[in-house]
mmCIF file of C-alpha atoms and ligand atoms in Angstrom:
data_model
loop_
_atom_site.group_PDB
_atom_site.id
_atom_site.type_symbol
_atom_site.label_atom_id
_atom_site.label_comp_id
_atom_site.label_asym_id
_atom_site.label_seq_id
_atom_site.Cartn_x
_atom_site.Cartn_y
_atom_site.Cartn_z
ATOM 1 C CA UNK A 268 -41.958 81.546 -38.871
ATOM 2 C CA UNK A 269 -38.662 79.696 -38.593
ATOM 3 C CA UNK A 270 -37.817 78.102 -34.705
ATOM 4 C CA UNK A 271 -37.312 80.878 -32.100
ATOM 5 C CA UNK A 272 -33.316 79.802 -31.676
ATOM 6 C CA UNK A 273 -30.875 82.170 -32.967
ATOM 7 C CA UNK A 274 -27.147 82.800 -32.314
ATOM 8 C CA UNK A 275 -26.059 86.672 -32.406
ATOM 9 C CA UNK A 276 -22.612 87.678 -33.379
ATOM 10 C CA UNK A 277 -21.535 90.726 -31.905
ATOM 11 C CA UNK A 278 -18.894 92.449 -34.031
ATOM 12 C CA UNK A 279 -17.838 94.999 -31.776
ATOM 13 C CA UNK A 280 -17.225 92.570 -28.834
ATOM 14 C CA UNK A 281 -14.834 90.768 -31.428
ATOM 15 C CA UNK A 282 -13.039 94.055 -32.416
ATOM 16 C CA UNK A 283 -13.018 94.661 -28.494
ATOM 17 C CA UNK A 284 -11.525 91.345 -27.724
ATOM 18 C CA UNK A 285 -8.504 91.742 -30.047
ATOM 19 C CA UNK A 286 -7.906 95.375 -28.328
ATOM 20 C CA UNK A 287 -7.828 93.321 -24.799
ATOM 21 C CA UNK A 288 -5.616 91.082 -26.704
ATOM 22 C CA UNK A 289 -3.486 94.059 -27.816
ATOM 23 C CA UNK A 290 -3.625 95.744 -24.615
ATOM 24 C CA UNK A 291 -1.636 92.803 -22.913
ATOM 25 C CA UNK A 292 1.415 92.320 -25.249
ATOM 26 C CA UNK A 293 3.620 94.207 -27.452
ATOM 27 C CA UNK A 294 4.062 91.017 -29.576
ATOM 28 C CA UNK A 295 2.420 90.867 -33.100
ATOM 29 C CA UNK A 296 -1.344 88.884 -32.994
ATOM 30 C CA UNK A 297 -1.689 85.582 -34.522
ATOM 31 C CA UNK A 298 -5.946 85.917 -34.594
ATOM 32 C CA UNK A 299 -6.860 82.109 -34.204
ATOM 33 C CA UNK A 300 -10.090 81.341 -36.466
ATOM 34 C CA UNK A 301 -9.751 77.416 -36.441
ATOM 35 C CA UNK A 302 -13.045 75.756 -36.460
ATOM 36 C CA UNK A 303 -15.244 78.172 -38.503
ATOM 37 C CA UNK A 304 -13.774 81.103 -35.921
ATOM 38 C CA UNK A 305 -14.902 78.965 -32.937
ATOM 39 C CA UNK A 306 -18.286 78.939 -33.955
ATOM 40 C CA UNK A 307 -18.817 82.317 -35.056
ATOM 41 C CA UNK A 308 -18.194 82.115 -38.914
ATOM 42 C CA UNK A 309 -14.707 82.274 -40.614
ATOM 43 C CA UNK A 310 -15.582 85.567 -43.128
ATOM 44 C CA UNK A 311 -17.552 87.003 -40.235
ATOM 45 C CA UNK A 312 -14.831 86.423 -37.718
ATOM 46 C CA UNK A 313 -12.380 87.399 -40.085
ATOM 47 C CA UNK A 314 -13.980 90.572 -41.220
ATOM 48 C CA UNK A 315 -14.274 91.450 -37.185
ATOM 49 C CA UNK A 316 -10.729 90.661 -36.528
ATOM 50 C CA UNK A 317 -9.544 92.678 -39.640
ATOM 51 C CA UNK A 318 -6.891 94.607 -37.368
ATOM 52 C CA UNK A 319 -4.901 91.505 -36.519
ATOM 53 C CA UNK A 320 -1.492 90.984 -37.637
ATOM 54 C CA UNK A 321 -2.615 87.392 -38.980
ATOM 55 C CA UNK A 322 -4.737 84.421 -39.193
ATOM 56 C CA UNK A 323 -4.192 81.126 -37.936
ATOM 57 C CA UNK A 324 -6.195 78.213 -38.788
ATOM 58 C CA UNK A 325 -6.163 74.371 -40.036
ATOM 59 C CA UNK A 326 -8.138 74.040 -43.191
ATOM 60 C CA UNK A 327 -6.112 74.765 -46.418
ATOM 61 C CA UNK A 328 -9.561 75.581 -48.121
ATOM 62 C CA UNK A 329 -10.648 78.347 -45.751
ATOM 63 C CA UNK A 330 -7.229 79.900 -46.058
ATOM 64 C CA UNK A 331 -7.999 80.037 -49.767
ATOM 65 C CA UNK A 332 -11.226 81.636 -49.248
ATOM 66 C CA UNK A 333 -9.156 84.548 -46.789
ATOM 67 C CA UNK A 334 -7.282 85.087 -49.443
ATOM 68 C CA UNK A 335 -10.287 84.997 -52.473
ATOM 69 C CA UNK A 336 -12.139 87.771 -49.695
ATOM 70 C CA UNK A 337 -8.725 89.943 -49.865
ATOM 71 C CA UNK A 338 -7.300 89.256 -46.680
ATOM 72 C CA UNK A 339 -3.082 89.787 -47.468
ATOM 73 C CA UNK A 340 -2.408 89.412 -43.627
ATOM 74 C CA UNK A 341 0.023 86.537 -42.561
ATOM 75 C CA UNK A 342 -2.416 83.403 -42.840
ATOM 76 C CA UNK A 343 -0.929 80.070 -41.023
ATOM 77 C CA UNK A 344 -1.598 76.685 -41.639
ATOM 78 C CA UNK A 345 -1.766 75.385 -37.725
ATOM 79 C CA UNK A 346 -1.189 71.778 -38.622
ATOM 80 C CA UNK A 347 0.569 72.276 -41.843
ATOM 81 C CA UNK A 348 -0.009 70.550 -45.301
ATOM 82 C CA UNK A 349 -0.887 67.283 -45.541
ATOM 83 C CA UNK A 350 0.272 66.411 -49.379
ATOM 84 C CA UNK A 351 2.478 67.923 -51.620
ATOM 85 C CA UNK A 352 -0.372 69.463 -53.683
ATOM 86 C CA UNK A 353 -1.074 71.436 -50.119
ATOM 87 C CA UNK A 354 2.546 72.572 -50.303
ATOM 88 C CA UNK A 355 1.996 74.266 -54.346
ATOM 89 C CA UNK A 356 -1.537 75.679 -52.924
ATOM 90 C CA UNK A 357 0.113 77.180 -50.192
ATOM 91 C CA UNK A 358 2.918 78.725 -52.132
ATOM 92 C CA UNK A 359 0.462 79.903 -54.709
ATOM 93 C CA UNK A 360 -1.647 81.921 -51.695
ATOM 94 C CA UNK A 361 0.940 82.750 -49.781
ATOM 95 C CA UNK A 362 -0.169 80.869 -47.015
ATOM 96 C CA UNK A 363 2.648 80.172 -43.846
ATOM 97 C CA UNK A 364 2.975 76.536 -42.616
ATOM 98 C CA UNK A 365 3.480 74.710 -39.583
ATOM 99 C CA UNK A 366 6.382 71.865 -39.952
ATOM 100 C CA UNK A 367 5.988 69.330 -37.010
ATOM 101 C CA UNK A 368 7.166 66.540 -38.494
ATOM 102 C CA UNK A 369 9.851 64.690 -40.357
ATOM 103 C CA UNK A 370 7.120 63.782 -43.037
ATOM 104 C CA UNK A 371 6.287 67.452 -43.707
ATOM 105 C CA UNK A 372 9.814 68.273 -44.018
ATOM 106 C CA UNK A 373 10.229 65.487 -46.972
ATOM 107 C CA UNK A 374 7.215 67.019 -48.473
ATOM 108 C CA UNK A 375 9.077 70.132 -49.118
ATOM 109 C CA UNK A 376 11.639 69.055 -50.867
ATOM 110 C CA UNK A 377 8.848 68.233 -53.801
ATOM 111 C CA UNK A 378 7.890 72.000 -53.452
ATOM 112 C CA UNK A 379 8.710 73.626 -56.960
ATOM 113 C CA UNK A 380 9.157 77.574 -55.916
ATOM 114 C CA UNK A 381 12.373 79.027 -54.970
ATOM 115 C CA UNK A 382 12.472 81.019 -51.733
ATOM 116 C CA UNK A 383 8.611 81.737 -51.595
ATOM 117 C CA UNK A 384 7.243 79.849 -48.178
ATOM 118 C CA UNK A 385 7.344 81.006 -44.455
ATOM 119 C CA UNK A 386 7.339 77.824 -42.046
ATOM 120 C CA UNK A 387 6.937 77.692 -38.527
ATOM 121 C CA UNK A 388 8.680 74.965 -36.825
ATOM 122 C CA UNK A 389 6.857 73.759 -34.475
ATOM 123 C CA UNK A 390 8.608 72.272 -31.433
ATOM 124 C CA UNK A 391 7.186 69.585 -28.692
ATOM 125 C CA UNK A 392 8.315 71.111 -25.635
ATOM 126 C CA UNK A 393 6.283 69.006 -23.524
ATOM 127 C CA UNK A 394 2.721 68.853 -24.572
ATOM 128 C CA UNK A 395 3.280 65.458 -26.951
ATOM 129 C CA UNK A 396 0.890 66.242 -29.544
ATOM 130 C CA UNK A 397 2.779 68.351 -32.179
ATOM 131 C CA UNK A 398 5.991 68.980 -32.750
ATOM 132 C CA UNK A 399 9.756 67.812 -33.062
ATOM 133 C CA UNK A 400 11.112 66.167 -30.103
ATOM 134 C CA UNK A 401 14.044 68.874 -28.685
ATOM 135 C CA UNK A 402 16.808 66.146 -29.894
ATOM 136 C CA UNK A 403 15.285 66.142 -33.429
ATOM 137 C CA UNK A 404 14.991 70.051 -33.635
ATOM 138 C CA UNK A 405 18.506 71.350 -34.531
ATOM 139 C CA UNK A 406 18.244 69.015 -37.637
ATOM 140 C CA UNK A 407 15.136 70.215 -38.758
ATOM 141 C CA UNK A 408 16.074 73.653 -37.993
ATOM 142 C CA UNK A 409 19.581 73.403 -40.295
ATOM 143 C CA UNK A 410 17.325 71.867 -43.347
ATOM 144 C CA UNK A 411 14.693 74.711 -43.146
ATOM 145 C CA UNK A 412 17.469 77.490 -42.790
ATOM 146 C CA UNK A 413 19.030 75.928 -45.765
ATOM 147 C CA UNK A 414 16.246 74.668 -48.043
ATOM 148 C CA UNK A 415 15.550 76.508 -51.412
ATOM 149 C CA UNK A 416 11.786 76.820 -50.888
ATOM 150 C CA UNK A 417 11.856 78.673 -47.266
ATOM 151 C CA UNK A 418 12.170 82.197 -47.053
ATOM 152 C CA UNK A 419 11.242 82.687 -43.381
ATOM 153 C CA UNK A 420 11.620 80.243 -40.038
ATOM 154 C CA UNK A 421 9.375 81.231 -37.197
ATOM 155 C CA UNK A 422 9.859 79.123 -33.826
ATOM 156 C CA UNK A 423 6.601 77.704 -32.459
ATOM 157 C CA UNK A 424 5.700 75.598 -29.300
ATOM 158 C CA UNK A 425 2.264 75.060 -27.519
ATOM 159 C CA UNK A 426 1.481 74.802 -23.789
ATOM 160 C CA UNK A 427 -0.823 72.216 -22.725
ATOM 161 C CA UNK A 428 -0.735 73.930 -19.279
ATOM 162 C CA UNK A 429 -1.026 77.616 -19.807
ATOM 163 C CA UNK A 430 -4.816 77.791 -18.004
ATOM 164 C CA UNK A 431 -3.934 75.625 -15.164
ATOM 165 C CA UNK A 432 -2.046 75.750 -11.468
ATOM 166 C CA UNK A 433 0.868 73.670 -13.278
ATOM 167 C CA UNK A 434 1.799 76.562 -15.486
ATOM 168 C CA UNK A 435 4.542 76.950 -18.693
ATOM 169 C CA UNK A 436 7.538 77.115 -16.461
ATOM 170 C CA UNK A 437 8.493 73.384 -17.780
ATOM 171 C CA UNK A 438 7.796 73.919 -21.514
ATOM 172 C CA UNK A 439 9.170 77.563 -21.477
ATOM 173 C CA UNK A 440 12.140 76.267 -20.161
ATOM 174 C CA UNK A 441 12.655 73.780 -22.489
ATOM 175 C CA UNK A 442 11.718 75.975 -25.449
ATOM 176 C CA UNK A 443 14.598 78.549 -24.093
ATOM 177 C CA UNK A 444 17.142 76.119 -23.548
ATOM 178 C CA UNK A 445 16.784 74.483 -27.146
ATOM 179 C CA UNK A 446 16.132 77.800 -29.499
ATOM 180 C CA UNK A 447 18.622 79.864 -27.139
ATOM 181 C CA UNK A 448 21.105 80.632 -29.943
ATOM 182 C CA UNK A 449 18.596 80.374 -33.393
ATOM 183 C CA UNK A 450 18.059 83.443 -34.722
ATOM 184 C CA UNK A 451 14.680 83.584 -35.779
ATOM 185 C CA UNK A 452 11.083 84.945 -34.472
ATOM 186 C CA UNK A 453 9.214 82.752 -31.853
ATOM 187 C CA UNK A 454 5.627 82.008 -30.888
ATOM 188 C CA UNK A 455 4.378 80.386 -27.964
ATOM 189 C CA UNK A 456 1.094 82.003 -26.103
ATOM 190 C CA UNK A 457 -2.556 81.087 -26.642
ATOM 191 C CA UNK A 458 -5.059 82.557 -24.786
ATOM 192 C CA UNK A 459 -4.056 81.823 -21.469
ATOM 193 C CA UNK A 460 -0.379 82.180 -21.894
ATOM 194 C CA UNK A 461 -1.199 86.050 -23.413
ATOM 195 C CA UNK A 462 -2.887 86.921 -20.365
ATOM 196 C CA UNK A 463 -0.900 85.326 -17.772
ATOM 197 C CA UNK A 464 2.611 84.733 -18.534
ATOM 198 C CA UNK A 465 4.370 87.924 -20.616
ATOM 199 C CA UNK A 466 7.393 86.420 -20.261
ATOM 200 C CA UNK A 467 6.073 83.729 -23.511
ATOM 201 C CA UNK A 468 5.221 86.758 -25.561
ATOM 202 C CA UNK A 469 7.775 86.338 -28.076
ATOM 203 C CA UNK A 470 7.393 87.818 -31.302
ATOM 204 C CA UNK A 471 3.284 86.731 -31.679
ATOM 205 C CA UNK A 472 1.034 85.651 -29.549
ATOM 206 C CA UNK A 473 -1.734 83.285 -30.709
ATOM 207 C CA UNK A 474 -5.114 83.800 -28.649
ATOM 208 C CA UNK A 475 -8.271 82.343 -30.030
ATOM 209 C CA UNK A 476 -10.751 81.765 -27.109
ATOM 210 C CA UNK A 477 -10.665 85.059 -25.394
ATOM 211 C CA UNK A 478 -11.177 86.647 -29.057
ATOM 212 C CA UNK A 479 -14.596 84.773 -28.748
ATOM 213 C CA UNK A 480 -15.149 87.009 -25.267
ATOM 214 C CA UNK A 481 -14.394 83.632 -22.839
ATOM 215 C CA UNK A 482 -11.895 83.384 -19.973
ATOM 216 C CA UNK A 483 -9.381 80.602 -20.517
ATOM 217 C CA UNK A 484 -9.368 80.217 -16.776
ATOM 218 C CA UNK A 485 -11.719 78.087 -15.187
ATOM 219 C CA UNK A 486 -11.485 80.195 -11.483
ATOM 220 C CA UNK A 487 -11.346 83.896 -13.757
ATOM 221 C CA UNK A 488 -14.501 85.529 -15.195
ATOM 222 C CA UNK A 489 -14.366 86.593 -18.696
ATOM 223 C CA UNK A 490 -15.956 89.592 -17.568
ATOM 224 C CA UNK A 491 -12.894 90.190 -14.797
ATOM 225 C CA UNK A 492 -10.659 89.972 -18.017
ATOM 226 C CA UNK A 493 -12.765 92.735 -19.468
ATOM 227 C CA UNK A 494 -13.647 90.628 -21.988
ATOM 228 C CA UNK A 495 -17.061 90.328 -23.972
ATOM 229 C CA UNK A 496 -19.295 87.792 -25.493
ATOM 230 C CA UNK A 497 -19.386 87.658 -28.728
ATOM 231 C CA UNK A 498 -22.032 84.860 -29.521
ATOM 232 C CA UNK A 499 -24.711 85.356 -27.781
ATOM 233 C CA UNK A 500 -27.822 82.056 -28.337
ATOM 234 C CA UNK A 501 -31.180 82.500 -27.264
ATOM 235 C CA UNK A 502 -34.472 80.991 -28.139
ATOM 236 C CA UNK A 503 -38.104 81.238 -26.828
ATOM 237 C CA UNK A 504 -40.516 79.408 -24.277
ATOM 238 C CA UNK A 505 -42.328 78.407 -26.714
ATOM 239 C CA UNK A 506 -44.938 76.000 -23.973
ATOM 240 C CA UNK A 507 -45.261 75.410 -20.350
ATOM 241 C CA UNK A 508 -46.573 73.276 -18.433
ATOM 242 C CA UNK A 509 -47.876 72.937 -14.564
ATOM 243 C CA UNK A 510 -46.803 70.192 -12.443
ATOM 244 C CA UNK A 511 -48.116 68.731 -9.853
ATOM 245 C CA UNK A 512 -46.136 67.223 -6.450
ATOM 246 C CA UNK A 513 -44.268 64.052 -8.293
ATOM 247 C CA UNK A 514 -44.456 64.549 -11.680
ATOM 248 C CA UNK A 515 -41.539 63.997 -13.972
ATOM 249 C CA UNK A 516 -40.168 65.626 -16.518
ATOM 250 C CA UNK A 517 -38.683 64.804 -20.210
ATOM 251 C CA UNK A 518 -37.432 61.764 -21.080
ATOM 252 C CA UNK A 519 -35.889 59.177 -18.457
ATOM 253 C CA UNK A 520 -38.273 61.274 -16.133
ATOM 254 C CA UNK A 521 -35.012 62.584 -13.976
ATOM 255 C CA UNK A 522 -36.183 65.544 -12.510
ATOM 256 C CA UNK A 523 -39.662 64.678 -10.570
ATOM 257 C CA UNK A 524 -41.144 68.063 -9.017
ATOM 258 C CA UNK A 525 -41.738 68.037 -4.868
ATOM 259 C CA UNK A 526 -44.186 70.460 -5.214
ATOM 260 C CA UNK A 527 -46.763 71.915 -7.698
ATOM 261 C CA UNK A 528 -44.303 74.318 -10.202
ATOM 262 C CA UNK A 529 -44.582 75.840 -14.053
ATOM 263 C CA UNK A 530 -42.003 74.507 -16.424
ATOM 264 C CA UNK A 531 -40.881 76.085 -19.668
ATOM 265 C CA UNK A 532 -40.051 74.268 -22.506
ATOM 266 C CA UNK A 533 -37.292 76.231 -24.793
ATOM 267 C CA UNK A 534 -36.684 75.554 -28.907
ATOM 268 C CA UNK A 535 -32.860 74.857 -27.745
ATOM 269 C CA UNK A 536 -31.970 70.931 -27.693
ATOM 270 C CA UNK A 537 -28.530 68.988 -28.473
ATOM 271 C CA UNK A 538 -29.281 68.974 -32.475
ATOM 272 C CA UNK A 539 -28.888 72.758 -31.910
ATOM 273 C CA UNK A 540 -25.378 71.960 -30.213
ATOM 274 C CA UNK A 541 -26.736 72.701 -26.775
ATOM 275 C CA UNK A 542 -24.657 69.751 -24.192
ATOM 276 C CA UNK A 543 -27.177 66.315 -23.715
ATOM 277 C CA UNK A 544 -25.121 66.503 -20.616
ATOM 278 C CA UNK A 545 -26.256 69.437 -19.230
ATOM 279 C CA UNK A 546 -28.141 68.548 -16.064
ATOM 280 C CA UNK A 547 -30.753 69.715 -14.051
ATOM 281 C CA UNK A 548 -29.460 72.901 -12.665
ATOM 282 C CA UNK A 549 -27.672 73.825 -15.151
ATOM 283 C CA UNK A 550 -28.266 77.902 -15.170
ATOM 284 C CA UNK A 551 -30.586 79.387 -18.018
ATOM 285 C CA UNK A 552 -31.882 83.099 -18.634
ATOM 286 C CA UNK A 553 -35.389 83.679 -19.081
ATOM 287 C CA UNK A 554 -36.663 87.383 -19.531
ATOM 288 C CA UNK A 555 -33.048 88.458 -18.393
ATOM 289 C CA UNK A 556 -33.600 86.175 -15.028
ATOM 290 C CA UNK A 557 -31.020 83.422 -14.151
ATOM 291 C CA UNK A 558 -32.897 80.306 -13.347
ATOM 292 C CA UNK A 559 -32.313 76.526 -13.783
ATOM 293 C CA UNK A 560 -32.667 73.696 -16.507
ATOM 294 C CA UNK A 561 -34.914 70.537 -15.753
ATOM 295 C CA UNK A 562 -34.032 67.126 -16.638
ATOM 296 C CA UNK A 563 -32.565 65.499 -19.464
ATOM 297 C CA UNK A 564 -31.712 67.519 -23.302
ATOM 298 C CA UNK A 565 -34.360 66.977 -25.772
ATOM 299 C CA UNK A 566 -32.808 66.597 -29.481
ATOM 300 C CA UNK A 567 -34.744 69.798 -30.416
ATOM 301 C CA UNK A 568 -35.942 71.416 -26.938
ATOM 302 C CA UNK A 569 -35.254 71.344 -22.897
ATOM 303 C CA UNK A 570 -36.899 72.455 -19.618
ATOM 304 C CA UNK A 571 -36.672 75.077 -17.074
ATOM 305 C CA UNK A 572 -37.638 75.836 -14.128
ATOM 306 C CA UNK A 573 -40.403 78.820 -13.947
ATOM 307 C CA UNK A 574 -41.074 78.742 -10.108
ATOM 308 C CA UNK A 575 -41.658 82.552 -9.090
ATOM 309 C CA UNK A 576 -41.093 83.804 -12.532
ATOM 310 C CA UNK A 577 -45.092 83.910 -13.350
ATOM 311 C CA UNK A 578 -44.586 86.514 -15.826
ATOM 312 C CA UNK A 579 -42.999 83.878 -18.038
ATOM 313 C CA UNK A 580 -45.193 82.477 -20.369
ATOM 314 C CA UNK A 581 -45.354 81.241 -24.425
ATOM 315 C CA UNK A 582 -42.406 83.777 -25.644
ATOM 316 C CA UNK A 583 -40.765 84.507 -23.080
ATOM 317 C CA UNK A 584 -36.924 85.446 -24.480
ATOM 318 C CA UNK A 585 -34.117 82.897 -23.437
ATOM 319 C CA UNK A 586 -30.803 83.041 -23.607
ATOM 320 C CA UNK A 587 -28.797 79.506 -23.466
ATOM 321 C CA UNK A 588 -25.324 81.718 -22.922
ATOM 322 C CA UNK A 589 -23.961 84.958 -23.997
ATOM 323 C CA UNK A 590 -24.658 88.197 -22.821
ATOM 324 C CA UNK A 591 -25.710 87.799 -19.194
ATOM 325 C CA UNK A 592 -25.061 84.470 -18.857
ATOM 326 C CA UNK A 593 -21.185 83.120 -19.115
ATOM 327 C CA UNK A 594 -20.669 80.459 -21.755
ATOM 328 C CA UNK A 595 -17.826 78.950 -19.149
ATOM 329 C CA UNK A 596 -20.819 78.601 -16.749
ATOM 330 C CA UNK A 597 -23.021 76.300 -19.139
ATOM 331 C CA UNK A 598 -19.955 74.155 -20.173
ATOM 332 C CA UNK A 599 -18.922 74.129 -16.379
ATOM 333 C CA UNK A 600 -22.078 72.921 -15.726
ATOM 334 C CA UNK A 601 -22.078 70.121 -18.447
ATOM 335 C CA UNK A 602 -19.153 69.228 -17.415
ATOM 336 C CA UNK A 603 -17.659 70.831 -20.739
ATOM 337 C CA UNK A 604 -15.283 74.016 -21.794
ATOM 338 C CA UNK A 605 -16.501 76.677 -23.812
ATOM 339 C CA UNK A 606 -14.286 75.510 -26.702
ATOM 340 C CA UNK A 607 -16.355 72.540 -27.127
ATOM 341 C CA UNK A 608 -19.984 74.414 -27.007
ATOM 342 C CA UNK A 609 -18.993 76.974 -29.048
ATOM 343 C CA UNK A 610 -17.868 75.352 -31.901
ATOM 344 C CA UNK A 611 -20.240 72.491 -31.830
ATOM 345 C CA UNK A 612 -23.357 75.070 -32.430
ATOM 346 C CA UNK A 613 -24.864 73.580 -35.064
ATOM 347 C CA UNK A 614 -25.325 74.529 -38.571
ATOM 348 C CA UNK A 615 -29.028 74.421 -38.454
ATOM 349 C CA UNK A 616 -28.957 77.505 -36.085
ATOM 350 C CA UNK A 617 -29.640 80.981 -37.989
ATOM 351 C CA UNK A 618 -26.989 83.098 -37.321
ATOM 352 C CA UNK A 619 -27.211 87.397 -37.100
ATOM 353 C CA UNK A 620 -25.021 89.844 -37.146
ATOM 354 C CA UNK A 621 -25.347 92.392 -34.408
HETATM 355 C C1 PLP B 739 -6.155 76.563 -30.859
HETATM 356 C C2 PLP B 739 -4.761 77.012 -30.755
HETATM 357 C C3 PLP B 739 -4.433 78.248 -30.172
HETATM 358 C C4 PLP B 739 -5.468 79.127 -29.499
HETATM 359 O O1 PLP B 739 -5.750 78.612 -28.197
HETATM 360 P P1 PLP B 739 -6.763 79.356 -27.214
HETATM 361 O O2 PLP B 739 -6.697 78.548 -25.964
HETATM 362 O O3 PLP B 739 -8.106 79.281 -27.849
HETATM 363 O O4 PLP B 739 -6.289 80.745 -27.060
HETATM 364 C C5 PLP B 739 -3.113 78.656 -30.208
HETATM 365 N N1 PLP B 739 -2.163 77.881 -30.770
HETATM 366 C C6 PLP B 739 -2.431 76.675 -31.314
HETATM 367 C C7 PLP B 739 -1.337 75.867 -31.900
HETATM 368 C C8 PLP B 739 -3.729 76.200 -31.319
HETATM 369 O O5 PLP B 739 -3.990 75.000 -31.850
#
């Protein structure tokens, strides 16, 4: 028998996700699958997602493989290429790339086709990560228009605000100012933006994490969205043990019981990608009931509480987050975002389709 831990994909709550997605815009959706589809398996994710008007996502390889499965949708290179080999591949596949930078732009002047690549400009509007600076844009816009090897110009920005009290009114107004009189498509939203600002909807929208079924917003429930979870990772008690008033727990011995209790100990630790940080508290189902974890992340297990569950025993189901149990509450709780648990679930975790 392999470990207990396993990681469910649900299908149908990624198909349902893109129709909350759709539900919210009239612009065309940009499915983001970055990072092995957050977690949940590029092909898988992919396959879910197959209504989307397009992929986004970083590595040149996995675009390939889209394209080897049979995907023909719109498939964009989120950081662009980084050599002028990546420039021929993408050509070749048919693959649409981000230009944020002067270096990119030289790049394409040692692309061979004629008239055969889509780029997306990508303009920093405020965020400082990606992007031509606004006084640098215009430039960069006239070569694209003009160069042999472009066929289309999409206009791109990203908010670095979208989930937060500070907003896009900054960046959207500098995006609107700049790109005022270019004729061309534009693409702002993630996630957040989609759901809470129609007024960066553009031409496509860009979610990724609400795909995956969680809430961009850290005071908004996933579930208030009418989104679902679409990994769901659980494991079993697989021993307990029965403490008496003062004894410790796991290594460092940070959690030290007041009174006699059961513990669980769970197949789930941080080699499985569950947060070392997680502290005591941090919530946990076991046999569908919400309880706590106990002291410090084992490498391959971790503790919870089983005070008034004594129906819990050797076997006991657990689920670490998914259905029932927020993944924005765990990360919350380690002091995380979903983002990060998701796609740091490690490889050695089986995954199943359901
Ligand atoms: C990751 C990413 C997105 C998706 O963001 P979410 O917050 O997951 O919706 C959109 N656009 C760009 C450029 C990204 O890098």
């Amino acid at each position: 028998m392999p470990r207990p831990i396993q990681a469910r994909i649900s299908l149908s709550a990624l198909e349902h996700n893109l129709g909350i997605a759709r539900s919210r815009t009239r612009a065309r959706v940009m499915s983001v699958i970055k990072a092995g589809a957050y977690g949940h398996g590029l092909l898988r994710a992919a396959e879910a997602l197959r209504a989307t008007d397009g992929y986004a996502l970083l590595d040149i390889n996995d675009a390939v493989l889209l394209r080897d499965a049979g995907y023909r949708h719109p498939v964009l290179l989120l950081e662009g290429c980084f050599t002028p080999d990546d420039f021929a591949l993408a050509v070749r596949h048919d693959l649409a790339c981000v230009i944020h930078n002067a270096e990119q732009l030289a790049m394409l002047d040692a692309c061979p086709q004629r008239g055969a690549l889509d780029v997306w400009l990508k303009i920093n509007s405020g965020m400082n990560r990606l992007g031509f600076a606004p006084q640098a844009a215009q430039a960069a816009m006239e070569k694209l228009k003009a160069h042999p090897a472009v066929r289309n110009v999409t206009l791109m920005t990203h908010f670095a605000n979208a989930d937060e009290a500070t907003g896009v009114s900054a960046q959207l107004e500098a995006f609107n100012a700049l790109t005022a009189a270019w004729r061309a498509p534009r693409s702002l939203a993630n996630s957040a933006a989609l759901l809470r600002y129609p007024e960066t909807h553009g031409d496509w929208v860009r979610p990724g994490i609400m795909l995956y079924g969680a809430s961009p917003f850290a005071e908004m429930s996933a579930q208030s969205l009418g989104l679902q979870a679409a990994m769901t990772l659980s494991s079993e008690i697989i021993a307990v043990q029965t403490l008496r008033s003062g004894d410790a727990v796991g290594y460092g011995g940070t959690f030290r019981a007041d009174a006699p209790m059961r513990v669980g100990t769970v197949a789930c630790g941080y080699a499985d990608g569950y947060p070392r940080h997680a502290p005591t508290g941090t919530p946990i189902l076991v046999n569908g009931r919400r309880t706590r974890t106990l002291g410090r992340v084992s490498m391959d297990m971790l503790a919870v509480d089983l005070s008034g569950m004594p129906e819990a025993g050797i076997g006991s189901p657990v689920v670490l987050w998914g259905d029932g149990l927020p993944v924005e509450e765990v990360a919350a709780a380690a002091g995380t975002i979903s983002y990060e648990l998701l796609c740091a679930l490690a490889p050695r975790v089986s995954m199943v389709v359901g």
